[in-house]
Every structure is written in structure tokens, then in C-alpha cells.
Coordinates of C-alpha atoms in Angstrom, one line a residue:
Chain A
M528 CA -57.9 39.0 7.3
S529 CA -54.8 38.4 5.2
E530 CA -53.3 34.9 4.7
A531 CA -51.4 33.5 7.8
I532 CA -47.7 33.2 7.5
V533 CA -47.6 31.2 10.7
S534 CA -50.2 28.7 11.7
L535 CA -50.0 26.4 14.7
R536 CA -52.7 23.9 15.5
N537 CA -52.8 22.0 18.9
V538 CA -49.1 22.1 19.2
D539 CA -47.5 20.3 22.1
K540 CA -43.8 20.3 23.0
R541 CA -42.3 18.1 25.6
Y542 CA -38.7 17.8 26.6
T543 CA -37.5 14.5 28.1
R544 CA -34.4 14.5 30.3
G545 CA -33.8 11.0 31.5
K546 CA -37.0 9.8 33.2
Q547 CA -38.4 13.3 33.5
S548 CA -40.7 14.7 30.9
V549 CA -41.5 18.4 30.9
E550 CA -44.5 19.7 29.0
V551 CA -43.4 23.2 27.7
L552 CA -46.2 23.9 25.3
Q553 CA -49.7 22.4 25.5
G554 CA -52.3 22.4 22.7
L555 CA -51.2 25.7 21.4
T556 CA -53.1 27.2 18.5
L557 CA -52.0 30.4 16.8
D558 CA -52.3 32.3 13.5
I559 CA -50.0 35.2 12.6
P560 CA -51.0 37.0 9.4
K561 CA -48.5 37.8 6.7
G562 CA -46.8 41.2 7.3
E563 CA -47.6 41.3 11.0
F564 CA -45.2 42.4 13.7
V565 CA -46.0 40.3 16.8
A566 CA -44.4 40.7 20.2
L567 CA -44.4 37.5 22.3
M568 CA -44.3 38.3 26.0
G569 CA -44.4 36.3 29.2
P570 CA -42.5 35.3 32.3
S571 CA -39.4 33.2 32.1
G572 CA -40.2 29.5 31.5
S573 CA -43.6 30.4 29.9
G574 CA -42.5 28.7 26.6
K575 CA -41.8 31.9 24.5
T576 CA -38.4 30.7 23.2
T577 CA -39.7 27.2 22.6
L578 CA -42.5 28.6 20.5
L579 CA -40.0 30.8 18.6
N580 CA -37.8 27.8 18.0
L581 CA -40.8 25.9 16.6
I582 CA -41.8 28.8 14.3
G583 CA -38.2 29.3 13.1
G584 CA -37.8 25.6 12.3
L585 CA -35.0 25.1 14.9
D586 CA -37.1 22.4 16.7
T587 CA -40.0 20.2 15.9
P588 CA -43.2 19.8 17.9
S589 CA -44.1 16.7 19.9
A590 CA -47.6 16.9 18.6
G591 CA -49.7 19.2 16.4
E592 CA -49.3 21.0 13.1
I593 CA -47.0 23.9 12.3
T594 CA -47.3 25.6 9.0
V595 CA -44.9 28.5 8.2
A596 CA -44.8 30.3 4.8
G597 CA -47.0 27.5 3.4
Q598 CA -44.7 24.7 4.6
R599 CA -45.7 22.0 7.2
L600 CA -42.6 22.1 9.4
D601 CA -43.7 19.2 11.6
Q602 CA -43.4 16.9 8.5
L603 CA -39.8 17.9 7.6
G604 CA -36.6 16.1 8.4
S605 CA -33.5 17.9 9.7
G606 CA -32.0 18.4 6.3
A607 CA -35.2 19.7 4.7
L608 CA -35.7 22.0 7.7
A609 CA -32.2 23.4 7.3
R610 CA -32.9 24.2 3.6
W611 CA -36.2 25.7 4.6
R612 CA -34.6 27.9 7.2
A613 CA -32.0 29.1 4.7
N614 CA -34.8 30.2 2.3
H615 CA -37.6 31.5 4.5
V616 CA -36.5 32.7 7.9
G617 CA -34.0 35.1 9.4
F618 CA -32.9 35.0 13.0
V619 CA -31.9 37.7 15.4
F620 CA -30.6 36.8 18.9
Q621 CA -30.1 38.7 22.1
F622 CA -26.3 38.3 22.0
Y623 CA -26.1 38.9 18.2
N624 CA -24.2 35.6 17.7
L625 CA -21.9 36.9 15.0
M626 CA -18.8 35.0 14.0
P627 CA -16.1 36.8 15.9
M628 CA -13.3 36.1 13.3
L629 CA -15.3 37.5 10.4
S630 CA -15.9 41.1 9.4
A631 CA -19.4 42.5 9.4
Q632 CA -19.7 42.1 5.7
R633 CA -18.5 38.4 5.8
N634 CA -20.9 37.7 8.7
V635 CA -23.8 39.1 6.6
E636 CA -22.6 37.0 3.6
L637 CA -22.9 33.8 5.5
P638 CA -26.5 32.8 4.5
L639 CA -25.6 33.6 0.9
L640 CA -22.9 30.9 0.9
L641 CA -25.8 28.5 0.6
T642 CA -27.0 30.2 -2.6
H643 CA -25.6 30.1 -6.1
L644 CA -24.7 33.8 -6.1
S645 CA -21.3 34.7 -7.2
S646 CA -18.7 36.2 -4.8
A647 CA -19.4 39.7 -6.3
Q648 CA -23.1 39.3 -6.0
R649 CA -22.8 38.1 -2.4
K650 CA -20.7 41.0 -1.5
A651 CA -23.1 43.5 -3.2
N652 CA -26.1 41.9 -1.4
A653 CA -24.3 42.0 1.9
M654 CA -23.5 45.7 1.4
A655 CA -27.1 46.4 0.5
A656 CA -28.3 44.8 3.7
L657 CA -25.7 46.7 5.7
T658 CA -26.8 49.9 4.1
L659 CA -30.4 49.1 4.8
V660 CA -29.7 48.8 8.5
G661 CA -27.5 51.9 8.4
I662 CA -24.1 50.3 9.2
A663 CA -22.4 50.0 5.8
D664 CA -19.5 52.2 7.0
R665 CA -18.6 49.4 9.5
A666 CA -18.5 46.6 6.9
K667 CA -14.9 45.8 7.4
H668 CA -15.0 45.9 11.2
K669 CA -15.1 42.7 13.2
P670 CA -17.7 42.2 15.9
N671 CA -15.4 43.1 18.8
E672 CA -14.9 46.4 17.1
L673 CA -18.6 47.2 17.1
S674 CA -20.9 48.5 19.9
G675 CA -23.8 46.3 21.0
G676 CA -26.3 48.3 18.9
Q677 CA -24.0 48.1 15.8
A678 CA -23.5 44.4 16.3
Q679 CA -27.2 43.9 16.5
R680 CA -27.7 45.8 13.3
V681 CA -25.2 43.6 11.6
A682 CA -27.1 40.6 13.0
I683 CA -30.3 42.0 11.5
A684 CA -28.6 42.6 8.2
R685 CA -27.5 38.9 8.3
A686 CA -31.1 37.9 9.0
L687 CA -32.4 40.0 6.1
V688 CA -29.8 39.4 3.4
A689 CA -31.4 36.3 1.9
D690 CA -34.7 38.1 1.8
P691 CA -36.6 35.8 4.1
T692 CA -40.4 35.9 4.5
L693 CA -40.2 35.9 8.3
L694 CA -37.9 37.4 10.9
V695 CA -37.7 35.6 14.2
C696 CA -36.2 37.8 17.0
D697 CA -35.4 36.4 20.5
E698 CA -34.9 39.3 22.9
P699 CA -33.2 41.5 20.2
T700 CA -32.8 44.4 22.6
G701 CA -32.1 42.4 25.8
D702 CA -28.4 43.3 25.7
L703 CA -28.7 46.9 24.6
D704 CA -29.0 50.3 26.3
R705 CA -32.3 52.2 25.8
K706 CA -31.1 54.3 23.0
S707 CA -29.6 51.4 21.0
A708 CA -32.6 49.3 21.8
D709 CA -34.9 52.0 20.4
D710 CA -32.8 52.3 17.3
V711 CA -33.0 48.6 16.7
L712 CA -36.8 48.5 17.4
H713 CA -37.3 51.4 15.0
L714 CA -35.3 49.5 12.4
L715 CA -37.5 46.4 12.9
Q716 CA -40.6 48.5 12.7
M717 CA -39.3 50.1 9.4
L718 CA -38.6 46.6 8.0
N719 CA -42.1 45.5 8.9
R720 CA -43.9 48.6 7.6
E721 CA -41.8 49.6 4.6
H722 CA -40.5 46.2 3.5
G723 CA -43.5 44.0 4.6
K724 CA -41.4 41.7 6.7
S725 CA -43.4 39.5 9.1
I726 CA -41.7 39.6 12.5
V727 CA -42.2 37.5 15.6
M728 CA -40.3 39.0 18.5
V729 CA -39.8 37.6 22.0
T730 CA -39.3 40.3 24.6
H731 CA -39.6 40.9 28.3
D732 CA -39.6 44.7 27.7
P733 CA -43.1 46.3 27.5
K734 CA -41.6 49.3 25.8
A735 CA -40.1 47.0 23.1
A736 CA -43.4 45.3 22.7
E737 CA -45.1 48.6 22.0
F738 CA -43.3 48.7 18.7
A739 CA -45.1 45.6 17.6
G740 CA -48.5 45.6 15.9
R741 CA -49.8 42.9 18.3
Q742 CA -48.8 41.6 21.6
L743 CA -49.3 38.0 22.7
H744 CA -48.8 36.9 26.2
M745 CA -47.8 33.4 27.3
D746 CA -47.8 31.6 30.6
K747 CA -47.2 28.0 31.5
G748 CA -47.0 26.9 27.9
A749 CA -50.2 28.5 26.7
L750 CA -51.3 31.8 25.1
L751 CA -53.2 34.3 27.2
E752 CA -55.7 36.6 25.7
A753 CA -56.8 39.5 27.9
G754 CA -55.6 37.5 30.9
T755 CA -57.4 34.3 29.8
L756 CA -55.8 31.1 28.6
V757 CA -56.8 30.3 25.0
Chain B
M1369 CA -13.8 27.6 -2.9
K1370 CA -16.6 30.0 -1.7
Y1371 CA -16.3 28.5 1.8
F1372 CA -12.5 29.0 1.9
P1373 CA -12.6 32.4 3.6
L1374 CA -14.9 31.0 6.3
I1375 CA -12.7 27.9 6.9
W1376 CA -9.5 30.0 6.8
A1377 CA -10.9 32.6 9.3
T1378 CA -12.1 29.8 11.6
L1379 CA -8.7 28.1 11.5
W1380 CA -7.0 31.3 12.7
R1381 CA -9.7 32.1 15.3
K1382 CA -7.0 31.5 18.0
K1383 CA -3.9 32.6 16.2
T1384 CA -1.3 31.5 18.8
R1385 CA -2.8 28.1 19.3
T1386 CA -3.1 27.5 15.5
L1387 CA 0.5 28.8 15.0
F1388 CA 2.0 26.4 17.6
T1389 CA -0.1 23.5 16.3
L1390 CA 1.0 24.3 12.8
L1391 CA 4.7 24.5 13.9
S1392 CA 4.4 21.1 15.6
V1393 CA 2.9 19.5 12.5
I1394 CA 5.5 21.2 10.3
V1395 CA 8.4 19.8 12.4
A1396 CA 6.7 16.4 12.3
F1397 CA 6.5 16.5 8.5
L1398 CA 10.0 17.8 8.2
L1399 CA 11.1 14.8 10.2
F1400 CA 8.8 12.6 8.1
G1401 CA 10.2 13.9 4.9
M1402 CA 13.8 13.4 6.0
L1403 CA 13.4 9.9 7.4
E1404 CA 11.2 8.8 4.5
T1405 CA 13.8 10.1 2.1
V1406 CA 16.5 8.1 4.0
D1407 CA 14.3 5.1 4.1
Y1408 CA 13.6 5.3 0.4
A1409 CA 17.3 5.7 -0.3
F1410 CA 18.1 2.5 1.7
S1411 CA 15.2 0.5 0.3
H1412 CA 15.8 1.6 -3.3
P1413 CA 19.6 1.7 -3.4
S1414 CA 21.6 2.4 -6.5
T1415 CA 23.7 -0.7 -7.1
G1416 CA 26.8 1.1 -8.3
V1417 CA 26.6 -1.0 -11.4
T1418 CA 24.4 -0.5 -14.4
G1419 CA 21.8 -2.9 -15.8
A1420 CA 20.0 -6.1 -14.8
D1421 CA 22.7 -8.3 -16.2
K1422 CA 24.9 -8.3 -13.1
L1423 CA 25.1 -11.0 -10.4
I1424 CA 27.0 -10.8 -7.2
T1425 CA 28.5 -14.0 -5.6
T1426 CA 29.3 -13.8 -1.9
N1427 CA 30.0 -16.2 0.9
K1428 CA 26.7 -18.0 1.7
Y1429 CA 26.9 -17.2 5.4
S1430 CA 28.1 -13.6 5.4
I1431 CA 29.3 -11.0 3.0
T1432 CA 32.1 -10.3 5.5
L1433 CA 33.5 -13.9 5.0
P1434 CA 36.0 -14.2 2.1
L1435 CA 36.0 -16.4 -0.9
P1436 CA 39.1 -17.8 -2.7
I1437 CA 40.1 -16.0 -5.8
A1438 CA 40.4 -19.3 -7.6
D1439 CA 36.6 -19.6 -7.6
A1440 CA 36.6 -17.0 -10.4
Q1441 CA 37.7 -19.6 -13.0
Q1442 CA 34.8 -21.9 -12.0
I1443 CA 32.3 -19.1 -12.1
R1444 CA 33.6 -18.0 -15.5
S1445 CA 33.0 -21.6 -16.8
V1446 CA 29.3 -21.5 -16.0
P1447 CA 27.2 -21.4 -19.2
G1448 CA 25.7 -17.9 -19.6
V1449 CA 28.4 -16.1 -17.7
A1450 CA 30.1 -13.6 -20.0
E1451 CA 32.7 -12.1 -17.6
V1452 CA 33.7 -12.3 -14.0
T1453 CA 35.7 -9.9 -11.8
W1454 CA 36.5 -9.8 -8.1
I1455 CA 36.5 -7.0 -5.5
S1456 CA 37.2 -6.7 -1.8
W1457 CA 35.9 -4.2 0.8
F1458 CA 38.8 -1.9 1.6
G1459 CA 37.0 0.3 4.2
A1460 CA 39.0 3.6 3.7
Y1461 CA 38.9 7.1 4.7
Y1462 CA 41.0 10.2 3.9
Q1463 CA 42.7 12.0 6.8
E1464 CA 39.6 11.9 9.1
S1465 CA 37.1 9.1 9.6
K1466 CA 34.2 11.3 8.4
N1467 CA 36.0 11.5 4.9
F1468 CA 34.7 8.2 3.7
V1469 CA 36.2 6.9 0.4
F1470 CA 34.7 4.0 -1.4
A1471 CA 38.1 2.6 -2.3
L1472 CA 37.9 -0.7 -4.2
P1473 CA 40.7 -2.9 -5.3
V1474 CA 39.8 -4.2 -8.7
D1475 CA 41.4 -6.4 -11.4
A1476 CA 41.7 -3.8 -14.2
D1477 CA 41.3 -6.2 -17.1
S1478 CA 38.2 -8.1 -16.0
Y1479 CA 36.6 -5.1 -14.1
F1480 CA 36.6 -2.7 -17.0
N1481 CA 35.7 -5.5 -19.4
L1482 CA 32.7 -6.4 -17.3
H1483 CA 31.7 -2.7 -17.1
R1484 CA 32.5 -2.0 -20.7
G1485 CA 30.9 1.3 -21.8
E1486 CA 29.8 2.3 -18.3
F1487 CA 32.8 4.5 -17.3
I1488 CA 34.1 7.5 -19.0
V1489 CA 37.9 7.5 -18.8
S1490 CA 40.3 9.0 -21.3
D1491 CA 42.5 6.4 -23.2
E1492 CA 45.6 8.2 -22.0
Q1493 CA 44.6 8.0 -18.3
M1494 CA 43.4 4.4 -18.6
Q1495 CA 46.8 3.5 -20.1
A1496 CA 48.5 5.4 -17.3
Y1497 CA 46.4 3.5 -14.7
R1498 CA 47.3 0.1 -16.3
N1499 CA 51.0 1.1 -16.3
T1500 CA 51.2 2.4 -12.7
R1501 CA 51.2 -0.2 -10.0
T1502 CA 50.2 2.3 -7.3
G1503 CA 47.9 4.1 -9.7
A1504 CA 44.3 5.0 -8.8
L1505 CA 41.4 6.2 -10.9
V1506 CA 39.2 8.5 -8.9
N1507 CA 35.7 9.7 -9.5
E1508 CA 35.5 13.3 -10.6
A1509 CA 33.1 14.2 -7.7
L1510 CA 35.6 12.8 -5.2
M1511 CA 38.5 14.7 -6.8
K1512 CA 36.5 17.9 -6.5
K1513 CA 35.4 17.1 -2.9
F1514 CA 39.0 16.8 -1.6
G1515 CA 40.6 19.2 -4.1
W1516 CA 42.8 16.4 -5.5
K1517 CA 44.6 16.7 -8.8
V1518 CA 45.9 14.1 -11.3
G1519 CA 49.5 13.5 -10.2
D1520 CA 48.8 13.8 -6.5
K1521 CA 49.9 11.1 -4.0
V1522 CA 47.0 10.5 -1.6
P1523 CA 47.2 8.4 1.6
L1524 CA 44.1 6.5 2.5
H1525 CA 43.6 4.8 5.9
S1526 CA 42.0 1.4 5.8
T1527 CA 40.0 0.3 8.7
I1528 CA 40.7 -3.3 8.0
W1529 CA 43.8 -4.0 6.0
T1530 CA 47.3 -3.7 7.5
Q1531 CA 50.3 -3.7 5.1
K1532 CA 52.7 -6.6 5.2
K1533 CA 55.8 -4.4 5.0
D1534 CA 55.2 -2.3 8.2
A1535 CA 51.8 -3.3 9.6
S1536 CA 50.5 0.1 8.7
L1537 CA 46.9 0.8 7.9
D1538 CA 47.9 3.7 5.6
W1539 CA 48.1 3.0 1.9
T1540 CA 49.4 5.6 -0.6
F1541 CA 48.1 5.8 -4.1
D1542 CA 49.1 7.9 -7.2
I1543 CA 46.2 9.5 -8.9
V1544 CA 46.7 8.9 -12.5
G1545 CA 43.3 9.6 -13.9
T1546 CA 39.7 10.4 -13.2
F1547 CA 36.5 8.9 -14.4
S1548 CA 32.8 9.6 -14.5
V1549 CA 29.8 7.3 -15.3
K1550 CA 27.6 7.4 -18.4
D1551 CA 24.4 6.5 -16.6
P1552 CA 23.4 9.6 -14.6
T1553 CA 21.4 7.4 -12.2
Q1554 CA 24.7 5.9 -11.1
A1555 CA 26.5 9.2 -10.6
S1556 CA 25.7 9.4 -6.9
A1557 CA 26.5 5.8 -6.1
Q1558 CA 29.9 6.1 -7.8
S1559 CA 30.6 9.6 -6.4
Q1560 CA 32.9 8.4 -3.6
T1561 CA 34.7 5.7 -5.6
L1562 CA 38.4 5.3 -6.0
L1563 CA 39.6 2.3 -8.0
F1564 CA 43.1 0.8 -7.5
H1565 CA 44.9 -2.4 -8.5
Y1566 CA 43.9 -5.7 -6.9
D1567 CA 47.4 -7.0 -7.3
L1568 CA 48.8 -4.1 -5.2
F1569 CA 46.2 -4.8 -2.5
D1570 CA 46.6 -8.6 -2.5
E1571 CA 50.4 -8.5 -2.4
G1572 CA 50.6 -5.7 0.1
R1573 CA 48.2 -6.9 2.7
S1574 CA 49.5 -8.8 5.7
F1575 CA 46.6 -11.3 5.7
G1576 CA 43.9 -12.8 3.6
K1577 CA 46.1 -13.2 0.5
G1578 CA 44.3 -15.0 -2.3
D1579 CA 40.9 -14.1 -0.9
V1580 CA 38.3 -11.8 -2.3
G1581 CA 35.2 -10.1 -0.8
W1582 CA 32.8 -11.0 -3.7
F1583 CA 32.6 -11.8 -7.3
E1584 CA 30.7 -9.8 -9.8
A1585 CA 29.5 -11.6 -13.0
R1586 CA 27.9 -10.3 -16.2
V1587 CA 25.4 -12.7 -17.8
S1588 CA 24.8 -12.8 -21.5
D1589 CA 21.0 -13.1 -21.0
P1590 CA 19.5 -11.3 -18.0
S1591 CA 16.4 -13.4 -18.2
Q1592 CA 18.5 -16.4 -17.3
S1593 CA 20.0 -14.7 -14.2
S1594 CA 18.1 -16.8 -11.7
A1595 CA 19.1 -20.1 -13.4
I1596 CA 22.7 -19.0 -13.7
S1597 CA 22.7 -18.0 -10.0
N1598 CA 21.6 -21.4 -9.1
R1599 CA 24.3 -23.0 -11.3
I1600 CA 27.0 -20.9 -9.7
D1601 CA 25.9 -21.8 -6.2
A1602 CA 25.6 -25.4 -7.1
L1603 CA 29.3 -25.4 -8.1
F1604 CA 30.3 -24.6 -4.5
A1605 CA 27.6 -26.6 -2.6
N1606 CA 29.1 -28.6 0.2
S1607 CA 32.5 -27.0 -0.2
P1608 CA 34.3 -25.1 2.6
N1609 CA 33.2 -21.9 0.8
E1610 CA 29.6 -22.2 -0.2
T1611 CA 28.3 -19.2 -2.1
K1612 CA 25.2 -17.1 -2.4
T1613 CA 24.6 -15.5 -5.8
Q1614 CA 22.0 -12.8 -6.3
P1615 CA 21.2 -9.9 -8.5
A1616 CA 23.3 -6.8 -7.8
N1617 CA 20.3 -4.9 -6.3
D1618 CA 19.7 -7.6 -3.8
F1619 CA 23.3 -7.7 -2.9
T1620 CA 23.3 -3.9 -2.2
M1621 CA 20.3 -4.3 0.0
A1622 CA 22.0 -7.1 1.9
F1623 CA 25.1 -5.0 2.3
I1624 CA 23.0 -2.1 3.7
K1625 CA 21.2 -4.4 6.1
Q1626 CA 24.5 -5.2 7.8
F1627 CA 23.8 -1.9 9.7
G1628 CA 20.4 -3.3 10.9
D1629 CA 16.9 -3.0 9.6
I1630 CA 17.1 0.7 8.9
G1631 CA 13.6 0.8 7.4
F1632 CA 12.1 -0.7 10.6
V1633 CA 14.0 1.8 12.8
L1634 CA 12.9 4.7 10.7
R1635 CA 9.3 3.6 10.6
A1636 CA 9.3 3.1 14.3
I1637 CA 10.5 6.6 14.9
L1638 CA 7.9 7.9 12.4
G1639 CA 5.2 5.9 14.1
A1640 CA 6.1 7.4 17.5
V1641 CA 6.1 10.9 16.0
F1642 CA 2.8 10.5 14.4
F1643 CA 1.2 8.9 17.4
A1644 CA 2.2 11.9 19.4
L1645 CA 1.0 14.2 16.7
L1646 CA -2.4 12.5 16.6
F1647 CA -2.9 13.4 20.3
L1648 CA -1.6 16.9 19.9
T1649 CA -3.6 17.8 16.8
G1650 CA -6.6 15.8 17.7
N1651 CA -6.8 17.6 21.1
T1652 CA -6.4 20.9 19.4
M1653 CA -9.2 20.2 17.0
M1654 CA -11.5 18.9 19.7
Q1655 CA -10.8 22.0 21.8
S1656 CA -11.3 24.3 18.9
V1657 CA -14.7 22.7 18.1
R1658 CA -15.8 22.7 21.7
E1659 CA -15.1 26.4 22.0
R1660 CA -17.1 27.1 18.8
I1661 CA -20.2 25.1 19.6
P1662 CA -22.4 28.3 19.6
E1663 CA -20.9 29.4 16.3
L1664 CA -21.5 26.0 14.7
A1665 CA -25.1 26.2 16.1
I1666 CA -25.5 29.6 14.4
L1667 CA -24.3 28.1 11.1
K1668 CA -26.9 25.4 11.4
T1669 CA -29.5 28.0 12.3
L1670 CA -28.7 29.9 9.1
G1671 CA -29.4 26.8 7.1
F1672 CA -26.1 24.9 7.0
G1673 CA -27.0 21.2 7.0
D1674 CA -25.4 18.6 9.3
G1675 CA -23.3 17.3 6.4
M1676 CA -22.1 20.7 5.5
V1677 CA -21.0 21.4 9.1
L1678 CA -19.1 18.1 9.1
E1679 CA -17.4 19.0 5.9
L1680 CA -16.4 22.4 7.2
V1681 CA -14.7 21.0 10.3
L1682 CA -13.0 18.3 8.2
A1683 CA -11.9 20.9 5.7
E1684 CA -10.4 22.9 8.5
S1685 CA -8.4 19.9 9.7
L1686 CA -7.3 19.1 6.2
L1687 CA -6.2 22.7 5.6
L1688 CA -4.1 22.7 8.8
C1689 CA -2.5 19.4 8.1
V1690 CA -1.9 19.9 4.4
I1691 CA -0.4 23.4 4.8
A1692 CA 1.9 22.0 7.6
A1693 CA 2.8 19.0 5.4
I1694 CA 3.6 21.2 2.4
I1695 CA 5.9 23.4 4.5
G1696 CA 7.5 20.6 6.4
L1697 CA 8.1 18.5 3.3
A1698 CA 9.4 21.5 1.4
L1699 CA 11.9 22.1 4.2
S1700 CA 12.9 18.4 4.1
F1701 CA 13.3 18.7 0.3
A1702 CA 15.5 21.7 0.9
A1703 CA 17.5 19.7 3.3
L1704 CA 18.3 16.9 0.8
P1705 CA 21.8 18.2 0.0
I1706 CA 22.6 18.2 3.7
I1707 CA 21.3 14.6 4.2
K1708 CA 23.3 13.6 1.1
Q1709 CA 26.5 14.8 2.8
G1710 CA 25.8 12.5 5.7
L1711 CA 24.8 9.5 3.6
Q1712 CA 27.6 9.4 1.0
G1713 CA 27.1 7.1 -1.8
V1714 CA 23.3 6.7 -1.2
E1715 CA 21.0 8.1 -3.8
L1716 CA 18.2 10.3 -2.3
S1717 CA 15.0 11.0 -4.2
P1718 CA 12.3 13.6 -3.7
R1719 CA 9.9 10.9 -4.7
A1720 CA 10.1 9.8 -1.1
L1721 CA 8.1 12.9 -0.2
I1722 CA 5.0 11.7 -2.1
P1723 CA 3.8 9.5 0.8
G1724 CA 4.0 12.6 3.0
M1725 CA 1.0 14.2 1.4
G1726 CA -0.9 10.9 1.8
A1727 CA 0.1 10.9 5.5
A1728 CA -1.1 14.5 5.8
V1729 CA -4.6 13.7 4.4
L1730 CA -4.8 10.6 6.6
L1731 CA -3.8 12.6 9.7
A1732 CA -6.3 15.3 8.9
L1733 CA -9.1 12.7 8.6
I1734 CA -8.2 10.9 11.8
V1735 CA -7.9 14.0 13.9
G1736 CA -10.7 15.9 12.2
L1737 CA -13.4 13.2 12.1
P1738 CA -14.3 13.0 15.9
P1739 CA -14.8 16.8 16.2
A1740 CA -16.5 16.9 12.8
L1741 CA -19.0 14.2 13.9
R1742 CA -19.6 16.1 17.1
A1743 CA -20.3 19.3 15.2
M1744 CA -22.6 17.4 12.8
R1745 CA -24.7 15.9 15.6
L1746 CA -25.0 19.2 17.4
N1747 CA -28.5 20.1 18.5
I1748 CA -29.2 23.7 17.7
V1749 CA -31.6 24.4 20.6
D1750 CA -29.3 22.9 23.2
A1751 CA -26.2 24.6 21.8
L1752 CA -27.9 28.0 21.7
A1753 CA -29.5 27.6 25.1
D1754 CA -26.6 29.4 26.9
K1755 CA -25.8 31.8 24.1
R1756 CA -29.0 33.6 23.2

């Protein structure tokens, strides 16, 4: 088995709202090998997004160890986590979350602002990413001038442009029609197979999950394997 | 600079709102520039006389109260005083009250001796002035303003002094020459000046004969001005006409303050304007950041740190305020000639605009900091919860 890019050991996540404490993840242990495309499925409230947030370094666990791309995330402060995210992870969301006032190219350039690349290099890299996802001809268009599928491609280009080791996708096809959804999923599959990107994707859609190499199911804050809690 | 396109695009995210906010701040800074310029002009007045060697002696209790002309001899006798002359406020205008003329009755010998080398007058015209009882020397700028020519007879209306012969407030002078000043910093202060003979004034007026408005003295050693002032005032202590002697600059300030504490009034207006502006711009910035919470969360998701997000929001506020300040202050600078027309004889300076940029930065920090702190403290997971 190849080296794990994501490794979780006995991870708990609790949210406290006033006097109430909600246990979202309980003693979760998981390994995702480098280069794998994993679909994370489960009913609403099962903890999929929380798990994704932890893997992507957007949140920290209440207990347990999380190692992603060789870095213990549970030991990092918010500043170090931000720097780690910039270097190692790309995010794709259901509603694209592009900056509405920036062109597609400027949106894709955003992560590169945190690097030392020159303006010309940033532009070249952004165009390369847009070309890779097949939307270079829309580089000057703003998000409101793009279809859902096109906007999601721009979002994927933004996630890819800094060449992260891991792509984290939260319902990337949830807002798309079947055709656009399939195009996006094929694109993710191509990035996984041809460019070796590790991908963790949350989805409700069984058809979308079929594009992944492995499906993981969650329920009540724990992983199920063949219908059994692990 | 690499963040500029992002900050600029964010600033114009809601074009109409940004435009109106920008216009409000521009108008505020236009007002700021104009009022600050006027305030500067009143707090840094040109004295109308050159050098630090001039003292002005007035009645101790008010510059509107007269002093006897005989005091000149006593002032001249004070050690350190090189020359003394006397002047009265004539309060004149030409044809209409808006055509203010700084007409001064002066004793030609002592006045031009005291101001030796300060005025540029041809010998011929100076001689004509000395020889003509109703003669007047007029500043070249004033000649140009009213289209006067040497040889013209000009009537001036005094707001104070009636003539003994017919109780008329109208006095007629013969323009026999023109003058300019050597020191360019005094050009504006002298630009409305018309000089005429004190004897004509004193003999022609129906009241106040033998009185003067103030004395002007030139001292031999400016470093002794304070001691000489004290000596002059000591001469008249406990007399019916006690005096107050002060440097020419202080006198000009006191003269201006007759109209009230202009600086306080202007600062009060500016304070009210900026207080209103704080609410307006602050509210706009807060609203703008509130609407962009998901976008700010995305920036953080992409790896922008808390400090970076704070700086971006502050930079946006700074950009808005500085652009508006530059435009507003530039407009007020362009309006200087118009203000000058309304404040004749007062020297205006664009240096007064410098505090405007400081005010812009301060405004940007005050209105930008609360939303910037809010953006900095933003929790990514919470902010994205409704926008996945």
C-alpha cells in the first residue's frame, strides 16, 4: 500500500453552542493513500463536511491526530494552518465560491498572490490551469457570465493552480445538471488519473461517487464499512 | 502592489454605493480643504509689513479705541525705537460695499521712512504724491481690479468717517501714482491698499481730530522688541490712554479676532462634517464587509491569514478615503482663487491642504478598523456554512 496522504487517528470533533455540546465525529480513524480518489457519502448530519473541514485544515479536531501531506494539522495554529492550506490543499465547493467582481483568470490567480511569482508568471500559471480544465476561452469573463459548469471548472482551476497535493471537494456537482456534473466529474477523474492528484470528495450522488476509486460511507459521526461502524 | 487589483475590484463591487460614498467623502474633503485654507489664512496672516522689526501700539482695551497723535513723540523717545508713524482705520469701499478698499491715511514722511525699501514707487510719482494734498498712491493690483488709471479722481465711501464740510461719508482722491511691494509674500496683503495723506483725513473729518488708530514703530534691534514694547507701554501706564504694544503679527491676529474666533468656528464646522462622515463611511464599510463574509471566508480558505485579511479591508478603506481626499482637496485647491476674491487681503496657502491627507488616513483607519477586525476574526467554517 502506498504512503497515506491523509491519516486520522481517533479523531473527535465536538461543537459547543452555549451550554449544548454536539459530538459530530467520534473516534474516527482513516487512512487515504496518496493518489487516491475517495468519495465520502452519507446522510445529512453524518459528519461528512466536518471531516472534510478537518482534512482541509479549515477546522481543528477536539481530540485525536490528523496528519495530511506529512503535517500534523492538529498541532498547528491558525496562521500556520493558513500557510499550510495555501501550499498543500485546493478547495472546490458546491456553489463555486468565486469572487463575483473578478474575472475567471483573476479568480484563479488568487492563491498565487500568496507566492513570490511575478505578475506575468501568475497570469501564465492561471491560464495554464484554465487550459487544463478546458475553459481558457472564458478567462476574461466574470462568474455571472459563466454557466454553472463553467464556473465550477474555474473553481477547479483555482484549486489546482498552486499545484496542491490534495483536492478537497464538497458536493462539487450538487448545483449542476447531469451533463455538467458528468463533465466536472470526468475532469476530477482525469486530474486524479493523469496528474496524480489525491482527491477527497463529499457527495450525496451515487453516480458521482462511482467516479471515485473508493467510496466511504458515514453515519452519526463514524465511518461505515459494508454497513458496519468502524 | 500585487493585491491592488483585488482591493480595487472589491472596492467597486457595488458601484453605485461606492460612487455615492466617494462623492460624499469628496464633498467633505472639498469643504475641509476650503475651510482649512481659510483657517490657515486667518491663523497665519500676512502682516502687511515686512520683517520682525515692527511693533504696533494700540489702545490697551480695544483697537477700536483711539490714541492721541501726541503719543508719537513719546514713543519715538523710547531707546531702541528708530521710527514711528501713525495710521487710522478708514473703512472704505468703492461704489459698492463688496468693493472693499484698504484705504489708509498715513503720514508720508514717517510712513515711508519706516518702510524704507519696502515699496516700489517711482521718484516722480512719489514727488507728485507729496505735492498733492488729495493725492493717493494705489497698489497696482487694486488699480487693475477697478480699471483705475493715474490721473483718475476716485470717490471712496467710508463706513466711519464723515466730512466736516458736508457730513458726507464720500471722500474723493486723486490717483497720482502706483506702488508695489518688494517682498512677494506681502503682495497679497497689500493688494487692496490705497494710501492717502493723514493731514487731509485729520483736517477733513468731522470728529476725532488729533486721534489715531494705532502707532507703528520700527526698532533698531528686533531681539529687543519685547523690552521695547514694555517700555512703550510703561510710558502710558495709568494715563487715560493706556497702550498695548505688540509685534505686528500679533496685532494682525488681534485685528482679525475682532470678527470672532474664526478658527474655532471653522473647526466646529469641520468637526460636525467629519462626525457625520464617520457614520456614513463607517456604515458603508461595515455593510460592505457584512455582504462579503463568504468571500472573505474563501480568501481565508485559500490561505490568506487573519492579518492579511485585516490589511486588505483596511487598504480598501484607505483607498476610498485617500482617493476622495485627493479629489476633494484638489478641487479646493482649484477653488483658491475664488476664495481669495471673497477674502481680500488675506493670504491663502495650499500648505493648508497638507493636514487633509492626514485627516484622510485617520478617517480611513477609524472607519476601516471595526470591519477589518470583524473580517480578521471571521471563522471560516461558520462563514461558509450557508454558502457551500
